[in-house]
Short mmCIF file of C-alpha atoms in Angstrom, two decimals:
data_model
loop_
_atom_site.label_atom_id
_atom_site.label_comp_id
_atom_site.label_asym_id
_atom_site.label_seq_id
_atom_site.Cartn_x
_atom_site.Cartn_y
_atom_site.Cartn_z
CA MET W 1 27.45 -0.26 -24.23
CA SER W 2 30.97 -1.06 -22.99
CA GLU W 3 31.51 -4.33 -21.18
CA THR W 4 31.91 -4.32 -17.40
CA ARG W 5 35.49 -5.07 -16.39
CA ALA W 6 36.04 -7.85 -13.91
CA PRO W 7 38.00 -6.92 -10.75
CA GLN W 8 41.61 -7.87 -10.27
CA ASP W 9 40.74 -10.63 -7.79
CA THR W 10 38.50 -12.31 -10.35
CA PRO W 11 36.47 -15.30 -9.13
CA VAL W 12 35.78 -18.27 -11.35
CA VAL W 13 32.00 -18.31 -11.81
CA GLY W 14 29.97 -21.44 -12.39
CA PHE W 15 26.48 -21.30 -13.87
CA ILE W 16 23.71 -23.89 -13.97
CA GLY W 17 20.37 -23.11 -15.60
CA LEU W 18 20.81 -21.82 -19.15
CA GLY W 19 17.14 -21.17 -19.76
CA ASP W 20 15.19 -18.19 -21.00
CA GLN W 21 16.67 -15.85 -18.40
CA GLY W 22 19.76 -17.73 -17.27
CA LEU W 23 21.36 -17.88 -20.71
CA PRO W 24 21.72 -14.10 -21.19
CA MET W 25 22.88 -13.80 -17.58
CA ALA W 26 25.64 -16.34 -18.18
CA ARG W 27 26.61 -14.62 -21.43
CA ALA W 28 26.86 -11.29 -19.59
CA ILE W 29 29.09 -12.82 -16.92
CA ALA W 30 31.49 -14.11 -19.57
CA GLY W 31 31.32 -10.79 -21.41
CA ALA W 32 32.33 -8.98 -18.23
CA GLY W 33 35.59 -10.93 -18.13
CA PHE W 34 34.81 -13.51 -15.47
CA PRO W 35 36.08 -17.04 -16.17
CA LEU W 36 32.84 -18.92 -16.81
CA ARG W 37 32.24 -22.62 -16.15
CA VAL W 38 28.88 -24.12 -17.07
CA TRP W 39 27.05 -27.41 -16.75
CA ALA W 40 23.89 -28.46 -18.55
CA ARG W 41 22.01 -31.72 -18.67
CA ARG W 42 21.55 -31.40 -22.44
CA PRO W 43 24.56 -30.51 -24.64
CA ALA W 44 22.26 -28.49 -26.91
CA SER W 45 21.77 -25.99 -24.06
CA LEU W 46 25.45 -25.03 -24.36
CA GLU W 47 25.30 -24.15 -28.06
CA PRO W 48 24.18 -20.50 -27.56
CA LEU W 49 27.39 -19.93 -25.56
CA ALA W 50 29.62 -20.88 -28.49
CA ASP W 51 30.66 -17.28 -29.16
CA VAL W 52 31.61 -16.36 -25.57
CA PRO W 53 34.55 -17.68 -23.51
CA HIS W 54 33.51 -20.58 -21.28
CA GLU W 55 34.36 -24.10 -20.24
CA ALA W 56 31.80 -26.88 -19.93
CA ALA W 57 32.04 -29.19 -16.94
CA ASP W 58 31.34 -32.91 -17.26
CA SER W 59 29.31 -33.01 -14.06
CA VAL W 60 27.79 -30.86 -11.34
CA GLU W 61 30.49 -32.08 -8.99
CA ALA W 62 33.30 -31.11 -11.37
CA LEU W 63 31.78 -27.65 -11.78
CA ALA W 64 31.63 -27.18 -8.03
CA ALA W 65 35.28 -28.13 -7.58
CA ALA W 66 36.43 -25.63 -10.21
CA CYS W 67 34.55 -22.53 -9.06
CA ASP W 68 34.65 -19.79 -6.44
CA VAL W 69 31.05 -18.74 -7.09
CA VAL W 70 28.32 -21.07 -8.38
CA ALA W 71 25.10 -19.45 -9.63
CA LEU W 72 21.89 -21.44 -10.04
CA CYS W 73 18.99 -20.26 -12.18
CA VAL W 74 16.68 -23.28 -12.06
CA GLY W 75 12.98 -23.88 -11.65
CA THR W 76 12.21 -24.77 -8.05
CA ASP W 77 13.59 -24.84 -4.52
CA GLU W 78 13.63 -28.63 -4.82
CA ASP W 79 15.95 -28.36 -7.84
CA VAL W 80 18.22 -25.97 -5.96
CA GLU W 81 18.45 -28.19 -2.88
CA ARG W 82 19.19 -31.26 -5.01
CA LEU W 83 21.98 -29.48 -6.90
CA VAL W 84 23.49 -28.04 -3.74
CA GLY W 85 23.49 -31.53 -2.24
CA GLN W 86 25.49 -32.77 -5.23
CA MET W 87 27.92 -29.84 -5.11
CA LEU W 88 28.54 -29.42 -1.42
CA PRO W 89 31.15 -32.18 -0.94
CA ARG W 90 33.25 -30.66 -3.74
CA LEU W 91 32.83 -26.94 -3.06
CA ARG W 92 35.90 -25.12 -1.79
CA GLU W 93 35.89 -23.55 1.65
CA GLY W 94 35.05 -19.88 1.08
CA ALA W 95 32.99 -20.56 -2.03
CA VAL W 96 29.61 -18.88 -2.55
CA VAL W 97 26.45 -20.51 -3.87
CA VAL W 98 23.93 -18.10 -5.40
CA ASN W 99 20.29 -18.94 -6.06
CA HIS W 100 18.86 -16.63 -8.74
CA GLY W 101 15.56 -18.50 -8.87
CA THR W 102 12.36 -17.63 -7.04
CA GLY W 103 11.66 -19.59 -3.85
CA VAL W 104 10.65 -19.23 -0.23
CA PRO W 105 12.79 -17.60 2.48
CA ALA W 106 12.72 -20.75 4.62
CA THR W 107 14.59 -22.69 1.94
CA ALA W 108 17.22 -19.96 1.68
CA ALA W 109 17.78 -20.06 5.44
CA ARG W 110 17.96 -23.86 5.44
CA LEU W 111 20.52 -23.89 2.61
CA ALA W 112 22.62 -21.24 4.35
CA GLU W 113 22.74 -23.27 7.57
CA ARG W 114 23.54 -26.48 5.69
CA CYS W 115 26.42 -24.94 3.74
CA SER W 116 27.92 -22.84 6.54
CA ALA W 117 29.10 -26.02 8.28
CA ARG W 118 31.47 -26.54 5.33
CA GLY W 119 32.57 -22.90 5.14
CA VAL W 120 30.40 -22.15 2.10
CA ALA W 121 28.22 -19.03 1.95
CA VAL W 122 24.79 -18.95 0.32
CA LEU W 123 23.05 -15.95 -1.23
CA ASP W 124 19.45 -15.84 -2.36
CA ALA W 125 19.56 -13.38 -5.27
CA PRO W 126 16.38 -13.61 -7.35
CA VAL W 127 16.10 -11.24 -10.29
CA SER W 128 13.29 -9.26 -11.88
CA GLY W 129 12.87 -8.11 -15.46
CA GLY W 130 12.62 -11.25 -17.54
CA ARG W 131 14.62 -12.16 -20.62
CA PRO W 132 14.54 -8.68 -22.26
CA ALA W 133 16.09 -7.09 -19.16
CA ALA W 134 18.62 -9.91 -18.89
CA GLU W 135 19.68 -9.41 -22.52
CA GLU W 136 19.99 -5.66 -21.95
CA LYS W 137 21.83 -6.14 -18.62
CA ARG W 138 19.22 -4.21 -16.65
CA LEU W 139 17.83 -6.83 -14.28
CA ILE W 140 17.03 -5.96 -10.67
CA CYS W 141 18.98 -8.30 -8.38
CA MET W 142 17.56 -8.69 -4.86
CA VAL W 143 20.14 -10.19 -2.50
CA GLY W 144 19.79 -11.87 0.86
CA GLY W 145 22.62 -13.40 2.86
CA PRO W 146 25.93 -12.41 4.45
CA HIS W 147 27.01 -8.88 3.55
CA SER W 148 30.61 -9.95 2.88
CA ALA W 149 29.51 -12.60 0.37
CA ALA W 150 27.08 -10.17 -1.24
CA GLU W 151 29.82 -7.58 -1.74
CA ARG W 152 32.18 -10.22 -3.10
CA CYS W 153 29.58 -11.22 -5.69
CA ARG W 154 28.37 -7.70 -6.48
CA PRO W 155 30.67 -7.29 -9.53
CA VAL W 156 29.26 -10.56 -10.92
CA PHE W 157 25.68 -9.40 -10.36
CA GLU W 158 26.45 -6.02 -11.92
CA ALA W 159 27.43 -7.80 -15.13
CA PHE W 160 23.73 -8.36 -15.87
CA SER W 161 21.94 -5.97 -13.51
CA ALA W 162 21.01 -2.30 -13.52
CA HIS W 163 20.45 -2.41 -9.76
CA VAL W 164 21.84 -4.71 -7.07
CA VAL W 165 20.20 -4.32 -3.66
CA HIS W 166 21.32 -6.18 -0.54
CA LEU W 167 18.17 -6.48 1.57
CA GLY W 168 19.41 -8.32 4.64
CA PRO W 169 20.07 -11.85 5.93
CA SER W 170 19.30 -15.14 4.22
CA GLY W 171 15.78 -15.15 2.81
CA ALA W 172 15.49 -11.37 2.49
CA GLY W 173 16.05 -11.46 -1.27
CA GLN W 174 13.32 -14.07 -1.73
CA THR W 175 10.93 -12.08 0.45
CA ALA W 176 11.46 -9.00 -1.70
CA LYS W 177 10.99 -10.96 -4.92
CA LEU W 178 7.76 -12.54 -3.71
CA PHE W 179 6.35 -9.17 -2.68
CA ASN W 180 7.39 -7.74 -6.04
CA ASN W 181 5.60 -10.56 -7.85
CA ALA W 182 2.53 -10.28 -5.67
CA LEU W 183 2.17 -6.56 -6.36
CA LEU W 184 2.48 -7.18 -10.11
CA MET W 185 -0.41 -9.64 -9.95
CA LEU W 186 -2.50 -7.34 -7.77
CA ASN W 187 -1.99 -4.62 -10.38
CA GLN W 188 -3.04 -7.04 -13.13
CA ARG W 189 -6.27 -7.68 -11.26
CA SER W 190 -6.87 -3.93 -10.92
CA ILE W 191 -6.28 -3.46 -14.65
CA ALA W 192 -8.75 -6.25 -15.37
CA ASP W 193 -11.35 -4.53 -13.15
CA ILE W 194 -10.95 -1.22 -14.99
CA VAL W 195 -10.97 -2.83 -18.43
CA THR W 196 -14.12 -4.80 -17.57
CA LEU W 197 -15.93 -1.64 -16.47
CA ALA W 198 -14.75 0.27 -19.54
CA ALA W 199 -15.95 -2.51 -21.85
CA ARG W 200 -19.39 -2.41 -20.24
CA MET W 201 -19.50 1.31 -21.00
CA ASP W 202 -18.49 0.67 -24.64
CA VAL W 203 -15.24 2.61 -24.17
CA GLU W 204 -12.61 1.87 -26.84
CA LEU W 205 -10.02 -0.11 -24.99
CA GLY W 206 -7.01 0.56 -27.23
CA PRO W 207 -6.97 4.35 -26.80
CA LEU W 208 -7.89 3.98 -23.13
CA VAL W 209 -4.91 1.73 -22.42
CA GLU W 210 -2.65 4.14 -24.34
CA VAL W 211 -3.78 7.00 -22.10
CA LEU W 212 -3.41 4.93 -18.94
CA GLU W 213 0.16 4.02 -19.90
CA LEU W 214 0.99 7.70 -20.44
CA GLY W 215 -0.71 8.98 -17.30
CA SER W 216 -0.33 8.56 -13.56
CA ALA W 217 -2.03 5.14 -13.77
CA SER W 218 0.97 3.71 -15.61
CA SER W 219 2.56 0.55 -14.19
CA ALA W 220 4.80 -2.29 -15.25
CA ALA W 221 1.76 -4.56 -15.25
CA LEU W 222 0.14 -2.33 -17.84
CA SER W 223 3.21 -1.83 -20.03
CA LEU W 224 3.94 -5.56 -20.17
CA LEU W 225 0.60 -6.33 -21.86
CA ASN W 226 1.19 -7.13 -25.54
CA THR W 227 4.95 -6.64 -25.09
CA MET W 228 6.34 -9.34 -22.75
CA VAL W 229 2.87 -10.76 -22.16
CA ARG W 230 1.67 -11.92 -25.58
CA PRO W 231 -1.00 -14.27 -26.94
CA ASP W 232 1.67 -16.92 -27.63
CA ASN W 233 2.94 -17.05 -24.04
CA VAL W 234 0.14 -15.73 -21.84
CA GLU W 235 -1.15 -19.15 -20.78
CA HIS W 236 2.32 -20.20 -19.63
CA LEU W 237 2.95 -16.90 -17.83
CA SER W 238 -0.41 -17.18 -16.10
CA GLN W 239 0.54 -20.59 -14.72
CA VAL W 240 3.97 -19.39 -13.59
CA GLU W 241 2.45 -16.36 -11.86
CA ALA W 242 -0.09 -18.51 -10.04
CA LEU W 243 2.74 -20.71 -8.73
CA ASP W 244 4.66 -17.62 -7.60
CA MET W 245 1.56 -16.37 -5.78
CA GLU W 246 1.30 -19.69 -3.97
CA LEU W 247 4.95 -19.31 -2.91
CA PHE W 248 4.11 -15.83 -1.62
CA ASP W 249 1.21 -17.21 0.41
CA ARG W 250 3.42 -19.94 1.88
CA ALA W 251 6.20 -17.50 2.78
CA VAL W 252 3.85 -15.08 4.51
CA ARG W 253 2.18 -17.88 6.47
CA ASP W 254 5.60 -19.28 7.41
CA ALA W 255 6.29 -15.87 8.97
CA GLY W 256 3.13 -16.16 11.09
CA THR W 257 0.95 -13.77 9.10
CA ASP W 258 -2.25 -14.45 7.18
CA PRO W 259 -2.06 -12.84 3.69
CA GLY W 260 -5.81 -13.27 3.31
CA GLU W 261 -7.33 -11.22 0.51
CA VAL W 262 -3.92 -10.34 -0.95
CA THR W 263 -3.39 -13.95 -2.01
CA GLU W 264 -6.92 -14.31 -3.35
CA ARG W 265 -6.72 -11.11 -5.38
CA GLY W 266 -3.22 -11.89 -6.62
CA LEU W 267 -4.25 -15.35 -7.78
CA SER W 268 -7.21 -13.79 -9.55
CA GLY W 269 -4.84 -11.41 -11.33
CA ALA W 270 -2.58 -14.27 -12.38
CA ARG W 271 -5.31 -16.63 -13.51
CA GLY W 272 -7.25 -13.85 -15.24
CA LEU W 273 -4.29 -12.72 -17.36
CA PRO W 274 -5.28 -14.68 -20.51
CA ALA W 275 -8.83 -13.27 -20.37
CA LEU W 276 -7.51 -9.73 -19.86
CA LEU W 277 -5.18 -9.95 -22.86
CA SER W 278 -7.91 -11.50 -24.99
CA ARG W 279 -10.29 -8.68 -24.13
CA LEU W 280 -7.69 -6.03 -25.01
CA ASN W 281 -6.97 -7.73 -28.32
CA GLY W 282 -10.59 -8.47 -29.14
#
């Protein structure tokens, strides 16, 4: 695959959060020709970038001062707000802060209001696909925030994404990501229901799952089992999914709607993932 070419008016891109998904995203940004600046708490986190062009900043504040766009791919909204608080005094007027992590729409709106007073735009741009999609540059990037900032950052997002969708104002990207995650977990619960019934009928689960993947019942939730979702990581993924489902519940309630059974069923799908995989592999 040929590398994406950066536009003539090439922004300097900062990146914080070189984890499982953020690292291949940062590598793709550098590979697309964007000047890349990075900061990491641990120097060892920078080692996988040794073979791509980049500069390491000594501090969060120094990174902010050097960049036109700063992307964050960190764990929680609290982490994002703390980092933005450190960066904001040093960010240039006209800069864009991008949150690629999963959070609630209310935080995105609060950050946008906080930064706009200093002439800084904020985009919530969570991604879907996990590390394999990031490495293959086929993530789905869901963007909320000002259209002008979204279009300015689109070439950066396209460096690691197969699809970039601008969904609306601040918080719209997070809303889409939370609904995406919720539906995945609902599907996991439905798969568990079918597998449980099939096991009671002494149906061979391996061939059954193969047929379901090939037929109209196919879904990402089904195809991820024993590929991205494996015995060595299923407990961790189950915990992460349950946290995402709690964020979904909070976001829906913040909007004045009771998610009711959707949350309960989604949490059941998340928490039941280890048992589902164990049954399939038993």
